[in-house]
Short mmCIF file of C-alpha atoms and ligand atoms in Angstrom, two decimals:
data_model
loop_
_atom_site.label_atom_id
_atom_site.label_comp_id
_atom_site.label_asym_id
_atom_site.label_seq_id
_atom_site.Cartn_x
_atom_site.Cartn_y
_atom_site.Cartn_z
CA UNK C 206 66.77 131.50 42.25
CA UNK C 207 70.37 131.34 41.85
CA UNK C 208 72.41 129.07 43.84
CA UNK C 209 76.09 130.21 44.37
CA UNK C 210 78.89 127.76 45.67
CA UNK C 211 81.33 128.96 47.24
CA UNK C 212 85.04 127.52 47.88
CA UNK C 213 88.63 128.22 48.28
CA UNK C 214 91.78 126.95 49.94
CA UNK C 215 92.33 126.70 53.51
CA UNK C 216 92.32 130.15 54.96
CA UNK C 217 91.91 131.81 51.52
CA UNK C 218 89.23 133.88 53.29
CA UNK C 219 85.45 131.73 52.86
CA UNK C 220 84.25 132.59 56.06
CA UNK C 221 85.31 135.85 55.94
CA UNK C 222 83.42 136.73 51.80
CA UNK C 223 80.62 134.71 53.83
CA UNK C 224 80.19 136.82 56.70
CA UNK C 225 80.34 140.27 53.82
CA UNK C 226 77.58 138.38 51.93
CA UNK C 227 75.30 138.30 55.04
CA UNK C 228 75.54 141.62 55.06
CA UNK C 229 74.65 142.39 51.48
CA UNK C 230 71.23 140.37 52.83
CA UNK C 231 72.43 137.04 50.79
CA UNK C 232 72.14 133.92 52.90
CA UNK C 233 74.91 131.04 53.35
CA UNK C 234 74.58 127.79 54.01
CA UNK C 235 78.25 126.45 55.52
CA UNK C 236 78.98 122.82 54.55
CA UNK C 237 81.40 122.90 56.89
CA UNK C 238 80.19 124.29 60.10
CA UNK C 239 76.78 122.54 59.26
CA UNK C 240 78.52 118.85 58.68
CA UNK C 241 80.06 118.95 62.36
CA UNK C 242 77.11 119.88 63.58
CA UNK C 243 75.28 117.10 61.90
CA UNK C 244 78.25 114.62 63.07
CA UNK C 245 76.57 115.33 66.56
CA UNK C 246 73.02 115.58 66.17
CA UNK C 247 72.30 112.80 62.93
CA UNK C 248 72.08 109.62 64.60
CA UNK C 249 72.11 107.56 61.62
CA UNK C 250 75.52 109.43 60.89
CA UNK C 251 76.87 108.91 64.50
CA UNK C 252 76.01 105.24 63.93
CA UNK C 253 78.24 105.33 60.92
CA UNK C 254 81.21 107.00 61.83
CA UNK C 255 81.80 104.75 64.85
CA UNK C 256 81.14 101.87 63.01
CA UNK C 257 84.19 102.88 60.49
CA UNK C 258 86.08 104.73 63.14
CA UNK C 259 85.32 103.38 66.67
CA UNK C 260 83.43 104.67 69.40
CA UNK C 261 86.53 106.36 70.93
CA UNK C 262 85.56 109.14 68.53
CA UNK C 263 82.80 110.33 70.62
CA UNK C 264 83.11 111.29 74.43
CA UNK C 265 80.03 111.28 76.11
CA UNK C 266 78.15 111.73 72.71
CA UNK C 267 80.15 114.57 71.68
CA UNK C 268 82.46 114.69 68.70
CA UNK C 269 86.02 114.23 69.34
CA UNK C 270 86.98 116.95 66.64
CA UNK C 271 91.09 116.40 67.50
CA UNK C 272 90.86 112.76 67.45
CA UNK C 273 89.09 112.36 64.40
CA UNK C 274 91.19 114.93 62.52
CA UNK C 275 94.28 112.86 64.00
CA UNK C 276 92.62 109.64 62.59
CA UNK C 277 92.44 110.94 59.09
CA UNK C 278 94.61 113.60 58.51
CA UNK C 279 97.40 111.83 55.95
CA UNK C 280 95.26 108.95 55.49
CA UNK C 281 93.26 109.49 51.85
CA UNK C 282 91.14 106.71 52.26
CA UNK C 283 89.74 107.47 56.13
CA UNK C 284 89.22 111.33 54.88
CA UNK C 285 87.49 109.60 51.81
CA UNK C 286 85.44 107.55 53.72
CA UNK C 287 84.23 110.59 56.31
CA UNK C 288 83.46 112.46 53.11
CA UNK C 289 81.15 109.82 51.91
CA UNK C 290 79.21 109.16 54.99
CA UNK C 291 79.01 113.35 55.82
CA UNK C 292 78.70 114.76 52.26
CA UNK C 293 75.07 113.03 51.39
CA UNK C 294 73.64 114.23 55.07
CA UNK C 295 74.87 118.07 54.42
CA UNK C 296 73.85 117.46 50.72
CA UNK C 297 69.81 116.73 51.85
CA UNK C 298 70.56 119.35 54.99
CA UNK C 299 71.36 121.40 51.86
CA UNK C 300 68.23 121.14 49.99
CA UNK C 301 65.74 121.31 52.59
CA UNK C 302 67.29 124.90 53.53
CA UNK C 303 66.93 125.58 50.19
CA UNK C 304 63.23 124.45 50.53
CA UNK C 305 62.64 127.45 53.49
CA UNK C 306 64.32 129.98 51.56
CA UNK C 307 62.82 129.56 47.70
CA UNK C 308 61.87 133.04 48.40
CA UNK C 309 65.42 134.29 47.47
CA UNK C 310 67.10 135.29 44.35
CA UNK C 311 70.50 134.32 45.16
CA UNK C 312 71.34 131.83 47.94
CA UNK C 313 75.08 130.54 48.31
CA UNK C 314 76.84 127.81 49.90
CA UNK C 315 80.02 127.47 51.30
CA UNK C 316 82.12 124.60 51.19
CA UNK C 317 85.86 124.29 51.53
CA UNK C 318 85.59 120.63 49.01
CA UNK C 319 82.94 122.02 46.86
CA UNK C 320 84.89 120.79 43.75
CA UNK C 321 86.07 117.83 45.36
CA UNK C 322 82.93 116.41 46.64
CA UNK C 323 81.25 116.86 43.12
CA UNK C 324 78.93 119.38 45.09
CA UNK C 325 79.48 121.95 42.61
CA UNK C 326 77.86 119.87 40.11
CA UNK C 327 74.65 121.41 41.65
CA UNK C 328 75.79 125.09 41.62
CA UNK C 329 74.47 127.46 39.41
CA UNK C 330 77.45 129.46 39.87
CA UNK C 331 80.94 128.89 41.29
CA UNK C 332 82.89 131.80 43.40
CA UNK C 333 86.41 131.07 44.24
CA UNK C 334 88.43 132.42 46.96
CA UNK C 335 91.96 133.01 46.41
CA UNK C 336 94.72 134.43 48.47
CA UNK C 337 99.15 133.88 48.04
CA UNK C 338 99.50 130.58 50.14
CA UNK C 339 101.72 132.60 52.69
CA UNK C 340 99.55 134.87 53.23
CA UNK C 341 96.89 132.21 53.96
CA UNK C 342 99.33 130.12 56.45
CA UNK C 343 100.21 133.05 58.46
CA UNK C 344 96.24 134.06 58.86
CA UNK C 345 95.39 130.19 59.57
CA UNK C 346 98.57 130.25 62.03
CA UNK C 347 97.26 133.56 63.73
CA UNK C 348 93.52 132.79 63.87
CA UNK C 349 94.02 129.19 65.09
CA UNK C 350 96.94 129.31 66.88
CA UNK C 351 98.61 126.42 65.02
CA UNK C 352 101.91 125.33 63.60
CA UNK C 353 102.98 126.71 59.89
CA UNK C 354 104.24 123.05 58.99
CA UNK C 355 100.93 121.57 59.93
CA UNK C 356 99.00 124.41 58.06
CA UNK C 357 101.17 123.37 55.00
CA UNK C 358 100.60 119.36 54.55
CA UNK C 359 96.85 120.41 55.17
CA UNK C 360 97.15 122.76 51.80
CA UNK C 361 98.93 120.11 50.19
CA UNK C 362 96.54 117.82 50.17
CA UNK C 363 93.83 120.54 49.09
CA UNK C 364 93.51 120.90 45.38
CA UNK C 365 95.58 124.01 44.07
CA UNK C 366 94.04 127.21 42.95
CA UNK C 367 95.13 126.65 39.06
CA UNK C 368 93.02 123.12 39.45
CA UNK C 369 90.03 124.53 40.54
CA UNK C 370 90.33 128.10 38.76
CA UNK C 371 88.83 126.31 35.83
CA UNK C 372 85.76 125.82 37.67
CA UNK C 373 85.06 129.15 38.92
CA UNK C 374 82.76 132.05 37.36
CA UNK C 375 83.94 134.27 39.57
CA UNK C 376 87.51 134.46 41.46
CA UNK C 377 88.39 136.85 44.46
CA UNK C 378 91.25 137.82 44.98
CA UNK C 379 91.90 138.32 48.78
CA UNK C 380 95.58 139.34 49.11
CA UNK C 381 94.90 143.11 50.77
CA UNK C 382 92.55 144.49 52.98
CA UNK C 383 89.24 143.40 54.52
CA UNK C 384 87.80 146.51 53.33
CA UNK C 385 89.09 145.79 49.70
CA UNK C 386 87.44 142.34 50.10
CA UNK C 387 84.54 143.79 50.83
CA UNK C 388 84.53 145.72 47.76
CA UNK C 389 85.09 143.14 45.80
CA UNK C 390 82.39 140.78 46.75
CA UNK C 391 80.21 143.79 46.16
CA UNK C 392 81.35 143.37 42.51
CA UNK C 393 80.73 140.35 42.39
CA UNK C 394 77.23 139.98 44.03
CA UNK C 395 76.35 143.13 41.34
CA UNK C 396 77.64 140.86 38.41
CA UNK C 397 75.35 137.65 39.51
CA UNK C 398 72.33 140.13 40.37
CA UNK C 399 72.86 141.22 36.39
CA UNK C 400 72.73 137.91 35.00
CA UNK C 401 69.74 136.96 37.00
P1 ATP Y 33 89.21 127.68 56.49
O1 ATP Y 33 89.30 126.97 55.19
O2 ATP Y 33 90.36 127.35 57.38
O3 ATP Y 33 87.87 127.55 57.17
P2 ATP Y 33 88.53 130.29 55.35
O4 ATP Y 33 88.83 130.14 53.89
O5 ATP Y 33 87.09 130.26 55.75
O6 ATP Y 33 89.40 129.27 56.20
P3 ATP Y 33 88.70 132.72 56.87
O7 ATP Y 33 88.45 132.07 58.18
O8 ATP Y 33 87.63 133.57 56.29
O9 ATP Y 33 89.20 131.66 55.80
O10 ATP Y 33 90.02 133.62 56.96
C1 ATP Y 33 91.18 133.14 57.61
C2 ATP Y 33 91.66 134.19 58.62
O11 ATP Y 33 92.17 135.28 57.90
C3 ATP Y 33 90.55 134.73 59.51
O12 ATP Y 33 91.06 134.96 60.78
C4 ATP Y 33 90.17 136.05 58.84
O13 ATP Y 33 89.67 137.00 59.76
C5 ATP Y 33 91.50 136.48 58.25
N1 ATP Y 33 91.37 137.25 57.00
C6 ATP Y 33 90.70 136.89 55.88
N2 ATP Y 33 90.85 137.81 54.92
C7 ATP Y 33 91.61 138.80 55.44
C8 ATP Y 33 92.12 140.03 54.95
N3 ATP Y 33 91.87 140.45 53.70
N4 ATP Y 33 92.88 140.78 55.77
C9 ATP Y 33 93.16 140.36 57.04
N5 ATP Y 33 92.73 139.21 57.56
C10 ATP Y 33 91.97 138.42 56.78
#
């Protein structure tokens, strides 16, 4: 079994070479989708973030997404210390789905801090999303309905594409059409079948 990380920038188009994979019968794991979900449902988790960040951050149990983002956006140490408590729960989320599907010869997981978090360390192979950063601001702005400015400082404080090109195996390039995309996942998911 191969296991495939998969990253990019903020609206570079994860989700989206994700949702192509699933079709091309190749599961995904998303970090990112999976850690909120955990940041509800892990009590040992819940019991940590409020003790770092207060119980205001939950309303009746329930994540307060906004607020928390609020908390630590521009504050490197709060994001820091989210990412520690979160990253070791997805990481053991992470190999137990690994554990039901050992049945697979290529399984891939998303994550927009995959080289961040060290998580790639435990990749067999790195794919890396890439797209012109205003092409990604104005498909963030459209798809979430927020501010360019705000869609900036968050790619600022992302690494760039030239830092993390040098851990990829395999970069697409989404700057055209979906249907291109497509295409070029294809390539790619042909390339890793090759070696494997
Ligand atoms: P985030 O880091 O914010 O989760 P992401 O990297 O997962 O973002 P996506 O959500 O896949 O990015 O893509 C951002 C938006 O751009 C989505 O609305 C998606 O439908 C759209 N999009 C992605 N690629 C293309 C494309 N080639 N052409 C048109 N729209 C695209």
């Amino acid at each position: 079994m191969v296991k495939v990380g998969l990253t990019g920038g903020i609206g570079s188009g994860k989700t989206t070479v994700s949702n192509f994979l699933l079709d091309y019968g190749i599961p995904v794991y998303n970090s990112d989708s999976k850690g909120k979900t955990l940041m509800n449902t892990n009590l040992e988790l819940k019991n940590n973030i409020v003790s770092i960040f207060g119980e205001r951050v939950y309303d009746n149990g329930i994540l307060n997404t906004n607020l928390l983002s609020s908390i630590v956006f521009n504050d490197s140490t709060k994001i820091e210390q989210l990412n520690n408590l979160v990253h070791p729960k997805v990481a053991q989320d992470f190999n137990q789905w690994v554990g039901k599907n050992n049945n697979k010869p290529i399984l891939v997981k998303e994550a927009a801090i995959l080289i961040e978090s060290g998580a790639y360390l435990n990749m067999d192979k790195i794919i890396l999303v890439v797209s012109e950063k205003s092409t990604r601001i104005n498909r963030v702005s459209k798809r979430d309905n927020s501010d360019l400015d705000s869609i900036e400082k968050r790619i600022n404080h992302q690494l760039t594409d030239y830092e993390k090109i040098k851990y990829a195996d395999y970069i697409i390039e989404n700057n055209s059409s979906l249907e291109n995309l497509k295409l070029e996942v294809l390539k790619v998911v042909n390339k890793i079948r090759e070696v494997n």
